[in-house]
Short mmCIF file of C-alpha atoms in Angstrom, two decimals:
data_model
loop_
_atom_site.label_atom_id
_atom_site.label_comp_id
_atom_site.label_asym_id
_atom_site.label_seq_id
_atom_site.Cartn_x
_atom_site.Cartn_y
_atom_site.Cartn_z
CA MET O 1 0.96 -4.35 11.88
CA PRO O 2 0.65 -1.52 9.31
CA LEU O 3 2.77 -1.98 6.20
CA LYS O 4 5.51 0.44 5.25
CA SER O 5 7.31 0.91 1.97
CA VAL O 6 10.16 2.83 0.41
CA ALA O 7 10.86 3.27 -3.29
CA TRP O 8 13.61 4.63 -5.47
CA SER O 9 13.44 5.28 -9.21
CA GLU O 10 16.29 6.58 -11.32
CA LYS O 11 16.56 7.38 -15.01
CA GLY O 12 19.16 5.39 -16.91
CA MET O 13 21.51 6.59 -19.62
CA ARG O 14 19.57 4.90 -22.42
CA SER O 15 16.41 6.99 -22.18
CA HIS O 16 15.51 10.68 -22.38
CA GLU O 17 13.13 10.32 -19.44
CA ASN O 18 12.42 7.73 -16.78
CA GLU O 19 10.15 5.11 -18.37
CA ASP O 20 9.51 3.32 -15.07
CA ALA O 21 6.67 4.17 -12.69
CA PHE O 22 5.54 2.83 -9.33
CA LEU O 23 2.56 2.92 -6.98
CA SER O 24 2.54 2.58 -3.18
CA MET O 25 -0.74 2.37 -1.25
CA PRO O 26 0.41 1.01 2.15
CA ASP O 27 -2.91 1.64 3.90
CA GLN O 28 -4.52 -0.82 1.49
CA GLY O 29 -1.51 -3.10 1.22
CA LEU O 30 -1.14 -2.50 -2.51
CA PHE O 31 2.14 -1.91 -4.33
CA ALA O 32 2.95 -1.94 -8.04
CA LEU O 33 5.70 -1.19 -10.54
CA ALA O 34 5.61 -0.64 -14.31
CA ASP O 35 8.38 -0.50 -16.91
CA GLY O 36 7.34 1.12 -20.17
CA VAL O 37 7.91 -0.74 -23.44
CA GLY O 38 8.28 0.90 -26.84
CA SER O 39 10.19 3.73 -28.42
CA GLY O 40 10.31 7.41 -27.55
CA GLU O 41 8.20 9.03 -24.86
CA SER O 42 5.24 6.70 -25.39
CA SER O 43 6.71 3.96 -23.20
CA ALA O 44 6.76 6.33 -20.22
CA VAL O 45 3.16 7.26 -21.05
CA ALA O 46 2.13 3.60 -20.89
CA ALA O 47 3.81 2.98 -17.53
CA ASN O 48 2.27 6.08 -15.96
CA MET O 49 -1.16 5.35 -17.44
CA LEU O 50 -1.13 1.91 -15.83
CA MET O 51 -0.17 3.23 -12.40
CA ASP O 52 -2.68 6.11 -12.62
CA CYS O 53 -5.50 3.78 -13.64
CA LEU O 54 -4.78 1.33 -10.83
CA CYS O 55 -4.66 4.16 -8.30
CA GLU O 56 -7.89 5.70 -9.60
CA GLN O 57 -9.84 2.44 -9.59
CA LEU O 58 -8.53 0.92 -6.35
CA SER O 59 -7.84 3.87 -4.05
CA GLY O 60 -10.36 4.19 -1.22
CA THR O 61 -12.12 0.91 -2.01
CA ASP O 62 -12.31 -2.47 -0.33
CA ILE O 63 -9.83 -4.22 -2.60
CA THR O 64 -10.58 -7.70 -3.89
CA GLN O 65 -8.86 -9.94 -6.41
CA ASP O 66 -11.68 -9.32 -8.88
CA LYS O 67 -11.34 -5.55 -8.52
CA ILE O 68 -7.60 -5.77 -9.13
CA LEU O 69 -8.02 -7.83 -12.29
CA HIS O 70 -10.79 -5.53 -13.51
CA ALA O 71 -8.54 -2.50 -12.96
CA ILE O 72 -5.69 -4.15 -14.88
CA ASP O 73 -8.06 -5.03 -17.73
CA ALA O 74 -9.37 -1.46 -17.88
CA ALA O 75 -5.85 -0.03 -17.93
CA ASN O 76 -4.79 -2.50 -20.60
CA PHE O 77 -7.65 -1.51 -22.90
CA ALA O 78 -7.00 2.21 -22.39
CA ILE O 79 -3.31 1.79 -23.23
CA PHE O 80 -4.12 -0.44 -26.20
CA ARG O 81 -6.53 2.14 -27.64
CA LEU O 82 -3.99 4.95 -27.29
CA ALA O 83 -1.32 2.73 -28.84
CA GLN O 84 -3.31 2.74 -32.09
CA GLN O 85 -2.79 6.50 -32.44
CA PRO O 86 0.13 8.15 -34.28
CA GLY O 87 3.02 8.81 -31.94
CA HIS O 88 2.06 6.00 -29.58
CA VAL O 89 2.15 2.93 -31.82
CA GLY O 90 3.71 -0.06 -30.08
CA MET O 91 3.68 1.39 -26.58
CA ALA O 92 3.02 -1.00 -23.70
CA THR O 93 4.28 -1.70 -20.19
CA THR O 94 5.20 -4.45 -17.78
CA LEU O 95 3.47 -4.88 -14.43
CA ALA O 96 4.59 -6.27 -11.08
CA MET O 97 1.96 -5.93 -8.34
CA ALA O 98 1.66 -7.23 -4.80
CA TRP O 99 -1.39 -6.94 -2.56
CA VAL O 100 -0.98 -7.93 1.09
CA SER O 101 -4.29 -8.94 2.67
CA GLY O 102 -4.33 -10.59 6.07
CA ASP O 103 -2.16 -13.70 6.04
CA TRP O 104 -1.71 -13.67 2.27
CA VAL O 105 0.17 -11.76 -0.39
CA HIS O 106 -1.38 -11.86 -3.85
CA CYS O 107 0.97 -11.27 -6.78
CA HIS O 108 -0.05 -10.21 -10.29
CA TYR O 109 2.51 -9.74 -13.04
CA VAL O 110 3.01 -9.30 -16.77
CA GLY O 111 6.40 -9.04 -18.49
CA ASP O 112 9.82 -9.13 -16.87
CA SER O 113 9.48 -6.83 -13.86
CA ARG O 114 9.99 -8.95 -10.76
CA ILE O 115 8.52 -9.64 -7.34
CA TYR O 116 10.83 -11.07 -4.68
CA GLY O 117 9.83 -12.40 -1.27
CA TYR O 118 12.11 -12.53 1.78
CA ARG O 119 11.48 -14.77 4.79
CA GLN O 120 13.84 -15.86 7.57
CA GLY O 121 17.07 -15.46 5.64
CA ARG O 122 15.76 -16.78 2.33
CA LEU O 123 15.01 -14.77 -0.81
CA VAL O 124 12.72 -16.21 -3.50
CA GLN O 125 11.54 -14.80 -6.82
CA LEU O 126 7.75 -15.01 -6.56
CA SER O 127 7.03 -13.91 -10.14
CA GLU O 128 8.10 -15.52 -13.40
CA ASP O 129 9.72 -13.62 -16.27
CA HIS O 130 7.63 -13.55 -19.44
CA VAL O 131 10.58 -13.54 -21.84
CA ALA O 132 11.68 -15.38 -24.95
CA ILE O 133 14.12 -18.24 -24.37
CA SER O 134 16.86 -19.17 -26.81
CA SER O 135 16.41 -22.73 -28.11
CA VAL O 136 20.17 -22.98 -28.54
CA SER O 137 21.62 -22.01 -25.18
CA GLY O 138 18.60 -21.50 -22.95
CA ALA O 139 19.86 -18.00 -22.21
CA ARG O 140 17.47 -15.14 -21.73
CA GLU O 141 17.15 -12.89 -24.78
CA LYS O 142 17.34 -9.30 -23.67
CA HIS O 143 14.36 -7.06 -24.43
CA LYS O 144 12.31 -9.96 -25.80
CA ILE O 145 9.37 -9.97 -23.44
CA THR O 146 6.47 -12.15 -24.52
CA ARG O 147 3.72 -10.35 -22.60
CA ALA O 148 2.97 -6.73 -21.76
CA VAL O 149 0.04 -4.57 -20.75
CA GLY O 150 -1.38 -2.74 -23.77
CA ILE O 151 -0.01 -4.90 -26.59
CA GLN O 152 -3.42 -6.46 -27.29
CA ASP O 153 -6.99 -5.56 -26.40
CA GLN O 154 -6.90 -8.27 -23.71
CA VAL O 155 -4.06 -9.00 -21.32
CA ASN O 156 -2.86 -12.32 -19.94
CA VAL O 157 -2.02 -11.73 -16.26
CA ASP O 158 -0.30 -14.35 -14.12
CA SER O 159 -1.53 -14.44 -10.51
CA LYS O 160 -0.13 -16.32 -7.52
CA SER O 161 -0.80 -16.18 -3.78
CA PHE O 162 1.59 -16.91 -0.92
CA SER O 163 1.33 -16.97 2.86
CA TRP O 164 2.40 -13.76 4.63
CA THR O 165 3.74 -12.99 8.11
CA ASP O 166 4.63 -9.67 9.71
CA SER O 167 8.35 -10.46 9.47
CA ASP O 168 8.23 -11.09 5.71
CA ARG O 169 9.51 -8.58 3.17
CA LEU O 170 8.72 -7.89 -0.49
CA LEU O 171 10.77 -6.30 -3.23
CA LEU O 172 9.53 -5.17 -6.65
CA THR O 173 12.13 -4.34 -9.30
CA SER O 174 12.29 -3.32 -12.94
CA ASP O 175 14.73 -5.18 -15.19
CA GLY O 176 17.13 -2.26 -14.94
CA VAL O 177 17.85 -3.62 -11.47
CA SER O 178 17.34 -7.36 -11.85
CA ASP O 179 19.50 -7.59 -15.00
CA LYS O 180 22.53 -6.37 -13.03
CA VAL O 181 22.09 -7.74 -9.51
CA ASN O 182 21.37 -11.31 -8.48
CA GLU O 183 19.51 -12.80 -5.54
CA ALA O 184 22.68 -13.12 -3.47
CA ASP O 185 23.31 -9.37 -3.92
CA ILE O 186 19.76 -8.53 -2.86
CA LEU O 187 19.93 -10.83 0.16
CA GLU O 188 23.20 -9.27 1.28
CA LEU O 189 21.74 -5.76 1.09
CA ILE O 190 18.55 -6.73 2.93
CA GLU O 191 20.50 -8.36 5.76
CA SER O 192 23.44 -5.95 5.89
CA PRO O 193 23.95 -4.67 9.46
CA ASP O 194 25.75 -1.61 8.06
CA LEU O 195 22.63 -0.34 6.26
CA LEU O 196 20.38 0.99 8.98
CA THR O 197 17.36 2.18 7.02
CA ALA O 198 15.12 0.70 4.35
CA ILE O 199 15.86 3.55 1.94
CA ASP O 200 19.59 2.87 2.34
CA ARG O 201 18.99 -0.70 1.23
CA ILE O 202 17.06 0.37 -1.86
CA ARG O 203 19.57 3.07 -2.79
CA GLY O 204 22.35 0.53 -2.35
CA LEU O 205 20.59 -1.82 -4.75
CA ILE O 206 20.21 0.90 -7.38
CA GLN O 207 23.81 2.02 -6.94
CA LEU O 208 25.08 -1.54 -7.35
CA SER O 209 23.25 -1.90 -10.67
CA VAL O 210 24.81 1.40 -11.83
CA GLU O 211 28.29 0.28 -10.82
CA ARG O 212 27.82 -2.89 -12.85
CA GLY O 213 27.13 -0.93 -16.00
CA GLY O 214 23.35 -0.76 -15.95
CA ARG O 215 22.14 1.82 -18.49
CA ASP O 216 18.41 1.16 -18.24
CA ASP O 217 15.98 2.94 -15.91
CA LYS O 218 16.06 1.43 -12.44
CA THR O 219 13.21 1.19 -9.93
CA ALA O 220 12.78 -0.75 -6.71
CA VAL O 221 9.94 -0.83 -4.17
CA TYR O 222 10.67 -2.41 -0.77
CA ILE O 223 7.75 -3.42 1.45
CA PHE O 224 8.19 -4.24 5.14
#
């Protein structure tokens, strides 16, 4: 069954422009999201560079795991080089990527953008947040990501694979969404009989994060 996807991205009140970016290539089963890191406009540059590089290197090809990792490495080095130039120092980006191939979904991620999987009434976070943890309380420290694309000349990507069926669903989110909504909220929106379309579900998720005081950029990609 061909994959479908819907996405919604909205600028938050904290930034001058939307520093999130996303990529949807349903014909090849590839979906990705990036959340720019850094100050000023350079963070948006990093996020868009990553999505553009992935699209350029993977579009129209027979995708493999090796090709994906090579594309991420190439994007990382390009962002890292630009980040050495005045006006771009310190720019980087997170990455959350899912590639559905046959009976498997392959997840690749860096930073704190998330990948969720939904199956038969159960929602699970498939990715892990690369964030600093307080030694005192164990609470997550906001804006303290420990990995990002473009920070160094080489990038440490986490990769995991999971089984996939036609009834499964995927959700990619930036932290502008996941910081304000929990898994119970997401599950309720996915299963809500009152929301008839996929785009309604995604818009509802974004709106809920706004209502809860979210000021960061917010992006969600829903794959079904």
